[in-house]
Amino acid sequence: MTAPAPTPALQAVLDRMAAAARAAGRDPADIALVAVTKTQRWESIEPILAAGQRRFGENRVQEAQSRWAERREGLELRLIGPLQTNKVRDALALFDVIETLDRPKLARSLADEIQKRGAAPRLYVEVNTGEEPQKAGVAPGAVDGFISACRDEFGLGVEGLMCVPPADEEPAMHFALLARIARRNGLEKLSMGMSADFETAIRFGATSVRVGRALFGARAKL
Ligand SMILES: *Cc1c(COP(=O)(O)O)cnc(C)c1O
């Protein structure tokens, strides 16, 4: 059986990712595409799944459950939206990766639930690189201490860092900041870059990019 052809939008994103990687002297194989499926209809998602895409990102636990719980097999699911502590159990039952660890209360709750399950997801600490009051994420000045606490106090393995730069600022400086914070904390994985800026993120070291609209078109308004 031959693999089905990628959809034109998927192929275009993969081509742009590979070109950005080569331009930065990086191996395209070192950068993962996370297809962000929040609010998308199944008819839009199905062709991309059929084309072989296996890594998906979701913002809400409940929405992700309804979309993926019955077709979970062989996929890597990543939570990229805020996680309330009362949803931790459900999140751990569904997601392979949680990219939005951003406060001690959540770290404690994750640690407790991981202990009960005997299995841990891969974890990313979200950094609020723009220090925007309305946005989730640890402030850059507090992140080293938070990562240490995750490791030493809560016994959590941290795989990498994630950020969503302010909409109205040049993203490059935020990506550079995230890469710097990762380096000084011995972290190799960087989840950064969305439809509008994933090529810039790859230039600054992204190891995964989270792409929605460029794959699926505009989202329905929530
Ligand atoms: C929605 C979302 C994305 C994808 O954004 P697009 O602009 O559609 O590519 C990536 N990351 C996070 C955290 C998101 O909420």
Coordinates of C-alpha atoms and ligand atoms in Angstrom, one line a residue:
M1 CA 0.0 0.0 0.0
T2 CA 1.4 3.4 -0.9
A3 CA 1.0 6.3 1.6
P4 CA -1.8 8.7 0.6
A5 CA -0.6 12.0 -0.8
P6 CA -0.5 15.0 1.6
T7 CA -3.1 17.6 1.1
P8 CA -1.8 20.7 -0.7
A9 CA -2.0 22.7 2.5
L10 CA -0.1 20.0 4.5
Q11 CA 2.5 19.7 1.7
A12 CA 2.9 23.5 1.6
V13 CA 3.5 23.7 5.3
L14 CA 6.0 20.8 5.3
D15 CA 7.9 22.4 2.4
R16 CA 8.1 25.8 4.1
M17 CA 9.3 24.1 7.3
A18 CA 12.0 22.2 5.4
A19 CA 13.1 25.3 3.5
A20 CA 13.3 27.3 6.8
A21 CA 15.3 24.5 8.4
R22 CA 17.8 24.3 5.5
A23 CA 18.1 28.1 5.4
A24 CA 19.1 27.9 9.1
G25 CA 21.5 25.1 8.5
R26 CA 19.3 22.7 10.4
D27 CA 18.0 19.2 9.6
P28 CA 14.3 19.4 8.6
A29 CA 13.9 16.0 10.4
D30 CA 14.6 17.8 13.7
I31 CA 11.4 19.9 13.6
A32 CA 8.0 18.4 14.3
L33 CA 4.7 19.7 13.0
V34 CA 1.9 19.8 15.5
A35 CA -1.3 20.3 13.6
V36 CA -3.6 22.4 15.8
T37 CA -7.1 21.1 15.3
K38 CA -9.1 23.2 17.9
T39 CA -12.5 24.3 16.6
Q40 CA -12.0 22.5 13.2
R41 CA -14.6 20.3 11.7
W42 CA -13.7 16.7 11.2
E43 CA -14.1 17.0 7.4
S44 CA -11.1 19.4 7.5
I45 CA -9.0 17.2 9.8
E46 CA -9.7 13.8 8.2
P47 CA -7.6 14.4 5.0
I48 CA -4.6 15.5 7.0
L49 CA -4.9 12.4 9.2
A50 CA -5.3 10.2 6.1
A51 CA -2.2 11.8 4.7
G52 CA -0.1 10.5 7.6
Q53 CA 0.0 13.5 10.0
R54 CA 0.0 11.9 13.5
R55 CA 0.8 14.8 15.9
F56 CA -2.1 17.1 16.9
G57 CA -2.5 20.0 19.3
E58 CA -5.6 21.0 21.2
N59 CA -6.4 23.9 23.5
R60 CA -9.2 22.4 25.6
V61 CA -9.4 19.1 27.3
Q62 CA -13.1 18.5 26.8
E63 CA -13.1 19.5 23.1
A64 CA -10.0 17.2 22.6
Q65 CA -11.8 14.3 24.3
S66 CA -14.8 14.6 22.0
R67 CA -12.6 14.8 18.9
W68 CA -9.9 12.2 19.7
A69 CA -10.9 9.8 22.5
E70 CA -12.3 7.2 20.1
R71 CA -9.5 7.4 17.6
R72 CA -6.6 7.9 19.9
E73 CA -4.5 4.9 18.6
G74 CA -1.2 5.8 17.0
L75 CA -1.4 9.5 17.6
E76 CA 0.6 12.0 19.6
L77 CA -1.8 14.5 21.3
R78 CA -0.5 17.7 22.8
L79 CA -2.3 20.0 25.1
I80 CA -1.4 23.6 24.2
G81 CA -4.1 25.5 26.1
P82 CA -4.4 26.4 29.8
L83 CA -5.0 23.5 32.1
Q84 CA -7.2 23.8 35.2
T85 CA -6.2 21.6 38.1
N86 CA -9.7 20.0 38.1
K87 CA -9.0 18.7 34.5
V88 CA -5.6 17.2 35.3
R89 CA -6.9 13.7 35.5
D90 CA -8.8 13.9 32.2
A91 CA -5.8 15.6 30.6
L92 CA -3.4 12.8 31.7
A93 CA -5.8 10.2 30.4
L94 CA -5.7 11.7 26.9
F95 CA -2.5 13.7 26.2
D96 CA 1.0 12.5 25.6
V97 CA 2.4 16.0 26.0
I98 CA 1.3 18.9 28.1
E99 CA 2.9 22.2 27.0
T100 CA 1.3 24.6 29.4
L101 CA 2.8 23.9 32.8
D102 CA 3.0 27.3 34.3
R103 CA 2.3 27.4 38.1
P104 CA 3.2 25.5 41.3
K105 CA -0.4 24.5 42.0
L106 CA -0.6 22.8 38.6
A107 CA 2.8 21.2 39.1
R108 CA 1.7 19.7 42.4
S109 CA -1.6 18.4 40.9
L110 CA 0.3 16.9 38.0
A111 CA 2.8 15.3 40.3
D112 CA 0.0 13.8 42.4
E113 CA -1.9 12.4 39.5
I114 CA 1.2 11.1 37.8
Q115 CA 2.0 9.2 41.0
K116 CA -1.4 7.6 40.9
R117 CA -1.3 6.6 37.3
G118 CA 2.3 5.5 37.4
A119 CA 2.9 7.1 34.0
A120 CA 3.9 10.7 33.1
P121 CA 3.3 12.8 30.1
R122 CA 6.1 14.8 28.5
L123 CA 6.0 18.3 30.0
Y124 CA 6.8 21.8 28.7
V125 CA 6.9 24.9 30.8
E126 CA 5.0 27.8 29.2
V127 CA 6.8 31.1 29.4
N128 CA 5.0 34.4 29.1
T129 CA 7.9 36.0 27.2
G130 CA 6.0 39.2 26.6
E131 CA 5.0 39.5 30.3
E132 CA 1.4 40.1 29.2
P133 CA -0.9 40.2 32.2
Q134 CA -3.8 38.5 30.4
K135 CA -1.7 35.6 29.2
A136 CA -0.7 32.3 30.8
G137 CA 2.9 31.3 31.3
V138 CA 5.7 31.9 33.8
A139 CA 7.4 35.3 33.7
P140 CA 10.9 35.1 32.3
G141 CA 12.3 36.3 35.6
A142 CA 10.7 33.5 37.5
V143 CA 11.1 30.6 35.1
D144 CA 14.5 29.3 36.3
G145 CA 13.2 29.0 39.8
F146 CA 10.0 27.4 38.5
I147 CA 11.9 24.8 36.4
S148 CA 14.0 23.9 39.5
A149 CA 10.9 23.6 41.6
C150 CA 9.3 21.3 39.0
R151 CA 12.4 19.1 39.0
D152 CA 13.4 19.1 42.7
E153 CA 10.3 19.8 44.6
F154 CA 7.6 18.1 42.5
G155 CA 9.8 15.4 40.8
L156 CA 8.6 16.3 37.3
G157 CA 10.7 15.9 34.3
V158 CA 10.6 18.9 32.0
E159 CA 11.2 18.3 28.4
G160 CA 11.2 21.8 27.0
L161 CA 9.7 25.3 26.9
M162 CA 6.7 26.8 25.0
C163 CA 5.7 30.4 24.3
V164 CA 3.1 32.4 22.4
P165 CA 4.6 35.8 21.6
P166 CA 2.5 39.0 21.9
A167 CA 0.4 39.4 18.7
D168 CA 1.7 42.9 18.1
E169 CA 5.4 42.4 18.5
E170 CA 8.2 41.1 16.4
P171 CA 8.2 37.4 17.4
A172 CA 11.9 36.9 16.8
M173 CA 13.0 38.4 20.1
H174 CA 10.6 36.3 22.0
F175 CA 11.8 33.1 20.3
A176 CA 15.4 34.1 21.0
L177 CA 14.5 34.7 24.6
L178 CA 12.9 31.3 24.9
A179 CA 15.9 29.6 23.3
R180 CA 18.2 31.4 25.8
I181 CA 16.1 30.4 28.8
A182 CA 16.1 26.8 27.5
R183 CA 19.9 26.7 27.1
R184 CA 20.7 28.0 30.6
N185 CA 18.3 25.4 32.0
G186 CA 19.7 22.5 30.0
L187 CA 16.5 22.0 27.9
E188 CA 16.6 21.1 24.3
K189 CA 13.0 21.2 23.1
L190 CA 11.3 24.4 22.0
S191 CA 7.7 24.6 21.1
M192 CA 7.3 27.9 19.3
G193 CA 6.0 29.3 16.0
M194 CA 2.4 29.3 14.7
S195 CA 1.0 29.9 11.2
A196 CA 2.2 33.4 11.0
D197 CA 5.7 33.0 12.3
F198 CA 6.8 29.3 12.2
E199 CA 9.6 30.0 9.8
T200 CA 11.1 32.6 12.1
A201 CA 10.7 30.2 15.0
I202 CA 12.6 27.5 13.1
R203 CA 15.4 30.0 12.5
F204 CA 15.6 30.5 16.3
G205 CA 15.7 26.9 17.2
A206 CA 12.1 25.6 17.3
T207 CA 11.9 21.8 17.6
S208 CA 8.2 21.8 17.2
V209 CA 5.8 24.3 15.5
R210 CA 2.1 24.5 16.3
V211 CA 0.2 25.2 13.1
G212 CA -3.6 25.6 12.7
R213 CA -4.8 28.1 10.2
A214 CA -2.1 27.5 7.6
L215 CA -3.3 23.8 7.5
F216 CA -7.0 24.1 8.0
G217 CA -8.0 27.6 7.0
A218 CA -9.7 30.1 9.3
R219 CA -11.2 28.7 12.6
A220 CA -14.8 29.0 13.5
K221 CA -15.3 31.7 16.1
L222 CA -15.7 30.2 19.6
Ligands
LIG1 C1 -4.4 28.2 18.2 C2 -3.1 28.1 18.6 C3 -2.0 27.8 17.7 C4 -2.2 27.7 16.2 O1 -2.4 29.0 15.7 P1 -2.5 29.3 14.1 O2 -2.3 30.7 14.0 O3 -3.9 28.8 13.7 O4 -1.5 28.5 13.5 C5 -0.8 27.5 18.2 N1 -0.5 27.6 19.5 C6 -1.4 27.9 20.4 C7 -1.1 27.9 21.9 C8 -2.7 28.1 20.0 O5 -3.7 28.4 20.9

